[in-house]
Structure formats: structure tokens, C-alpha cells
GROMACS .gro file of C-alpha atoms in nm:
model
  218
    1MET     CA    1   2.135  -7.363   7.418
    2ALA     CA    2   2.176  -7.045   7.301
    3PHE     CA    3   1.809  -6.811   7.267
    4VAL     CA    4   1.679  -6.626   6.954
    5ILE     CA    5   1.578  -6.266   7.051
    6THR     CA    6   1.481  -5.977   6.930
    7MET     CA    7   1.706  -5.609   7.026
    8ARG     CA    8   1.554  -5.298   7.044
    9ASN     CA    9   1.825  -5.158   7.193
   10LYS     CA   10   1.979  -4.900   6.947
   11GLY     CA   11   2.276  -4.839   7.215
   12ALA     CA   12   2.415  -5.134   6.951
   13THR     CA   13   2.497  -4.869   6.756
   14LYS     CA   14   2.764  -4.673   6.959
   15GLU     CA   15   2.987  -5.043   6.957
   16PRO     CA   16   3.327  -4.856   6.758
   17TRP     CA   17   3.361  -5.144   6.526
   18LEU     CA   18   3.021  -5.117   6.400
   19ASN     CA   19   3.082  -4.696   6.417
   20GLU     CA   20   3.368  -4.822   6.145
   21VAL     CA   21   3.291  -5.018   5.914
   22VAL     CA   22   2.867  -4.851   5.899
   23PRO     CA   23   2.845  -4.505   5.589
   24ALA     CA   24   2.742  -4.240   5.808
   25GLN     CA   25   2.370  -4.172   5.752
   26HIS     CA   26   2.451  -3.826   5.520
   27SER     CA   27   2.067  -3.756   5.399
   28GLY     CA   28   1.746  -3.924   5.333
   29GLN     CA   29   1.616  -4.222   5.515
   30SER     CA   30   1.761  -4.512   5.796
   31SER     CA   31   1.727  -4.832   5.918
   32PHE     CA   32   1.800  -5.090   6.191
   33THR     CA   33   1.713  -5.429   6.218
   34HIS     CA   34   1.928  -5.695   6.452
   35SER     CA   35   1.831  -5.962   6.668
   36TYR     CA   36   2.093  -6.144   6.875
   37ILE     CA   37   2.194  -6.460   7.123
   38LYS     CA   38   2.308  -6.523   7.427
   39CYS     CA   39   2.593  -6.800   7.417
   40ARG     CA   40   2.691  -7.046   7.732
   41ASN     CA   41   3.013  -6.987   7.774
   42ALA     CA   42   3.305  -6.915   7.496
   43SER     CA   43   3.362  -7.102   7.365
   44HIS     CA   44   3.025  -7.177   7.251
   45ALA     CA   45   2.975  -6.815   7.141
   46GLN     CA   46   3.382  -6.915   6.922
   47ALA     CA   47   3.120  -7.164   6.719
   48CYS     CA   48   2.805  -6.999   6.712
   49TYR     CA   49   2.970  -6.747   6.593
   50GLY     CA   50   3.131  -6.857   6.306
   51VAL     CA   51   2.827  -7.022   6.168
   52ALA     CA   52   2.671  -6.679   6.141
   53ALA     CA   53   2.965  -6.506   5.975
   54GLU     CA   54   2.950  -6.824   5.754
   55ARG     CA   55   2.618  -6.777   5.667
   56LEU     CA   56   2.666  -6.435   5.569
   57VAL     CA   57   2.943  -6.473   5.292
   58ASN     CA   58   2.693  -6.767   5.134
   59VAL     CA   59   2.407  -6.483   4.997
   60ASN     CA   60   2.292  -6.744   4.741
   61ARG     CA   61   2.148  -6.911   5.090
   62TRP     CA   62   2.017  -6.651   5.241
   63HIS     CA   63   1.641  -6.689   5.118
   64GLU     CA   64   1.674  -7.095   5.249
   65TYR     CA   65   1.823  -6.902   5.629
   66ALA     CA   66   1.533  -6.634   5.633
   67GLY     CA   67   1.289  -6.838   5.466
   68GLN     CA   68   1.054  -6.920   5.205
   69ALA     CA   69   0.837  -6.574   5.173
   70THR     CA   70   1.189  -6.337   5.171
   71ALA     CA   71   1.331  -6.231   4.959
   72SER     CA   72   1.561  -6.406   4.752
   73PHE     CA   73   1.954  -6.329   4.637
   74HIS     CA   74   2.167  -6.443   4.387
   75LEU     CA   75   2.520  -6.358   4.340
   76PHE     CA   76   2.758  -6.265   4.057
   77ASP     CA   77   3.086  -6.226   3.992
   78GLU     CA   78   3.232  -5.842   3.884
   79THR     CA   79   3.257  -5.952   3.508
   80GLY     CA   80   2.850  -6.076   3.536
   81ASN     CA   81   2.879  -6.431   3.584
   82ALA     CA   82   2.653  -6.580   3.844
   83ILE     CA   83   2.898  -6.786   4.087
   84ASN     CA   84   2.808  -7.003   4.380
   85ARG     CA   85   3.086  -6.901   4.659
   86PRO     CA   86   3.160  -6.667   4.927
   87VAL     CA   87   3.053  -6.347   4.904
   88GLN     CA   88   3.366  -6.060   4.755
   89LYS     CA   89   3.412  -5.689   4.730
   90ASN     CA   90   3.305  -5.567   4.399
   91ASP     CA   91   3.020  -5.871   4.328
   92TYR     CA   92   2.687  -5.835   4.279
   93LEU     CA   93   2.399  -5.946   4.383
   94ARG     CA   94   2.056  -5.948   4.227
   95ILE     CA   95   1.764  -5.961   4.441
   96ASN     CA   96   1.411  -6.027   4.384
   97ILE     CA   97   1.146  -5.934   4.669
   98PRO     CA   98   0.870  -6.033   4.699
   99GLY     CA   99   0.595  -5.805   4.542
  100PRO     CA  100   0.608  -5.584   4.198
  101ASP     CA  101   0.918  -5.696   3.992
  102ASN     CA  102   1.097  -5.414   3.870
  103PRO     CA  103   0.950  -5.401   3.468
  104ASP     CA  104   1.395  -5.226   3.451
  105ALA     CA  105   1.591  -5.553   3.523
  106ASP     CA  106   1.397  -5.863   3.443
  107GLY     CA  107   1.205  -5.825   3.813
  108GLY     CA  108   1.496  -5.827   3.987
  109ASP     CA  109   1.733  -5.551   4.209
  110TRP     CA  110   2.091  -5.498   4.179
  111VAL     CA  111   2.355  -5.406   4.431
  112GLN     CA  112   2.707  -5.436   4.398
  113VAL     CA  113   2.923  -5.466   4.746
  114VAL     CA  114   3.118  -5.257   4.778
  115GLN     CA  115   3.264  -5.361   5.120
  116THR     CA  116   3.347  -5.674   5.349
  117GLY     CA  117   3.580  -5.727   5.619
  118GLU     CA  118   3.701  -5.936   5.891
  119LYS     CA  119   3.784  -5.827   6.251
  120SER     CA  120   3.936  -6.002   6.565
  121ALA     CA  121   4.050  -5.876   6.916
  122GLY     CA  122   4.010  -6.063   7.238
  123GLU     CA  123   3.621  -6.160   7.308
  124GLN     CA  124   3.541  -5.964   7.015
  125GLN     CA  125   3.483  -6.050   6.574
  126LEU     CA  126   3.301  -5.979   6.385
  127THR     CA  127   3.246  -6.016   5.943
  128PHE     CA  128   3.041  -5.720   5.720
  129ILE     CA  129   2.870  -5.693   5.376
  130THR     CA  130   2.846  -5.291   5.250
  131VAL     CA  131   2.645  -5.316   4.954
  132GLN     CA  132   2.552  -5.011   4.814
  133SER     CA  133   2.213  -4.987   4.442
  134CYS     CA  134   2.410  -5.007   4.161
  135GLY     CA  135   2.332  -5.053   3.752
  136ASN     CA  136   2.210  -5.401   3.584
  137PRO     CA  137   2.599  -5.502   3.507
  138LEU     CA  138   2.406  -5.810   3.321
  139THR     CA  139   2.344  -5.518   3.025
  140SER     CA  140   2.533  -5.144   2.921
  141THR     CA  141   2.312  -4.874   3.210
  142THR     CA  142   2.499  -4.719   3.433
  143SER     CA  143   2.193  -4.599   3.596
  144PRO     CA  144   2.085  -4.749   3.958
  145THR     CA  145   1.836  -5.072   3.909
  146HIS     CA  146   1.672  -5.090   4.225
  147PHE     CA  147   1.416  -4.883   4.426
  148PHE     CA  148   1.662  -4.739   4.600
  149ASP     CA  149   1.884  -4.469   4.413
  150GLN     CA  150   2.200  -4.449   4.437
  151PRO     CA  151   2.301  -4.276   4.784
  152ALA     CA  152   2.129  -4.539   4.946
  153THR     CA  153   2.393  -4.837   5.105
  154SER     CA  154   2.317  -5.198   5.313
  155THR     CA  155   2.550  -5.320   5.607
  156PHE     CA  156   2.526  -5.627   5.673
  157VAL     CA  157   2.699  -5.764   5.968
  158ILE     CA  158   2.730  -6.033   6.230
  159PHE     CA  159   2.874  -5.952   6.533
  160ARG     CA  160   2.985  -6.059   6.865
  161LYS     CA  161   3.150  -5.909   7.198
  162GLN     CA  162   3.151  -6.176   7.430
  163LEU     CA  163   2.887  -6.410   7.526
  164THR     CA  164   2.651  -6.168   7.245
  165ILE     CA  165   2.593  -6.190   6.871
  166MET     CA  166   2.423  -5.984   6.685
  167ALA     CA  167   2.311  -5.977   6.336
  168ALA     CA  168   2.176  -5.654   6.200
  169VAL     CA  169   2.167  -5.450   5.840
  170TYR     CA  170   2.213  -5.066   5.940
  171GLY     CA  171   2.031  -4.867   5.578
  172ARG     CA  172   2.221  -4.571   5.515
  173ASN     CA  173   2.082  -4.260   5.292
  174GLU     CA  174   1.714  -4.463   5.139
  175HIS     CA  175   1.630  -4.241   4.868
  176PRO     CA  176   1.344  -4.323   4.617
  177ASN     CA  177   1.475  -4.428   4.247
  178ARG     CA  178   1.263  -4.246   4.028
  179GLN     CA  179   1.550  -4.202   3.763
  180SER     CA  180   1.433  -4.488   3.536
  181ARG     CA  181   1.239  -4.292   3.184
  182ASN     CA  182   1.045  -4.566   3.277
  183LEU     CA  183   0.648  -4.447   3.368
  184PHE     CA  184   0.588  -4.826   3.578
  185THR     CA  185   0.925  -4.775   3.658
  186ARG     CA  186   0.895  -4.565   3.845
  187ILE     CA  187   0.581  -4.545   4.029
  188ARG     CA  188   0.696  -4.946   4.053
  189ASN     CA  189   1.007  -4.771   4.288
  190TRP     CA  190   0.816  -4.509   4.450
  191PHE     CA  191   0.568  -4.805   4.601
  192VAL     CA  192   0.842  -4.991   4.748
  193TYR     CA  193   1.019  -4.790   4.878
  194LEU     CA  194   0.709  -4.661   5.059
  195GLY     CA  195   0.657  -5.043   5.167
  196ALA     CA  196   1.027  -5.049   5.289
  197GLN     CA  197   0.960  -4.739   5.504
  198LEU     CA  198   0.632  -4.834   5.647
  199GLY     CA  199   0.818  -5.144   5.779
  200LEU     CA  200   0.777  -5.424   5.527
  201ALA     CA  201   1.159  -5.431   5.450
  202ASN     CA  202   1.243  -5.450   5.801
  203LEU     CA  203   1.008  -5.735   5.785
  204GLN     CA  204   1.216  -5.909   5.564
  205TRP     CA  205   1.542  -5.815   5.714
  206LYS     CA  206   1.415  -5.984   6.073
  207ALA     CA  207   1.376  -6.281   5.891
  208LEU     CA  208   1.741  -6.338   5.785
  209THR     CA  209   1.881  -6.225   6.087
  210HIS     CA  210   1.655  -6.436   6.274
  211GLY     CA  211   1.763  -6.695   6.045
  212LEU     CA  212   2.129  -6.641   6.043
  213LEU     CA  213   2.241  -6.721   6.437
  214HIS     CA  214   1.896  -6.960   6.474
  215GLU     CA  215   1.949  -7.209   6.741
  216LYS     CA  216   1.922  -7.519   6.586
  217GLU     CA  217   2.245  -7.513   6.348
  218HIS     CA  218   2.394  -7.442   6.677
   0.00000   0.00000   0.00000
């Protein structure tokens, strides 16, 4: 069987492949949430990685994997149409977090997929998605419609090295979004940002990283 473990060793971020795909941290706050499983043998590790990587790119099901008390994610293509397929570069994600709705976007927070990719060589495999806060593609607004301002990114990865598989979320350059003309939105964004810095975002991403690797599907 595979065991789900909370991984706190930040040395995992020093892997060259991860350094290549995770954006650099320049300003604001950063975050790092991850879990891993240790598999029985090479064939088991490859099978577990395949399941986790497939889950990662099926964004519409993240809520199912993470659990009912977590945020829901809805995938849209680059023209703003709701879709149900594996995520691609330039797609949009609407995120509905537990808590105060976003008054500027019918309740949701929006990010755009700026990069996706896969790598495989020897006993290493990687699947990743990087998103950045953005405007609501269903309207004409270009200002970010998210509680983080536009420099902020989140990178979601499934990484296998030999018999170990890690699921992780890397947050970079996180600043509260103060651009809205709506006072209530700015207040809401500040409190959601503050909650994220106090650990609420970590609970969300821990539930997701655990769910992407959960042993019952292996």
C-alpha cells in the first residue's frame, strides 16, 4: 500500500526540475504546501503517479478530491466558455472559496493558466500547472478579480523521484488585491488575504495535495 505523509522538508524545493517550473519569489509572501506517498516498487510508483497526474489536470474535480469543506474550481477556456476536459495553457479557473464571496465577480476569484507541462527521464516524472490572478474573462474588466494582486502565482505539481511521489502547491509573490473600486471588495480581499497568511490557504491546499495522492484510488 502507499502511505500518505505530511511533508515538511523544504529541501524538496531544491530539486532542479521544480526550480525550473516554479516562478521566482520577488516580493510579498510565499507559501509551500505538500504531501507525499512512498510506493512499494517501480511499477507501483508509476501507477500511483499516473493516477495523481490525471487528477491534477482534471481541475473540475479538485473539490471532489479535496473534500466538501474546501473551495470549488470551475474550468473555462480562453474565450470564457465553461468546459470539462483536462486543463490547458490559457484556460481560466473560477475559484469559489468557503467564506465571503467576491462582489466584483459574482462570488468567484479568477486565475488564468500561464503554464502547464510534463517531464519524464529515468526515475523522475513531473506534471505541473501554474496559474496567475487575472480579470474576469466573462466581463470586459482587465483588473485582477482575485483576492491576490496580479503578480501572484500558484504552481501545482505532481513529482515522482524513484518510489516517492509528491503533490505540492507553491505560492509566489502574494499581495492583497486593492485595485477594486468597490470598498467592500477591497475589505473582503484584505481579510481573505490575511486568512491565507494565517494558514487557511494551507488547510485548503493540504486537503488538495492529500486528495491528489489518496491511497484508496491506488
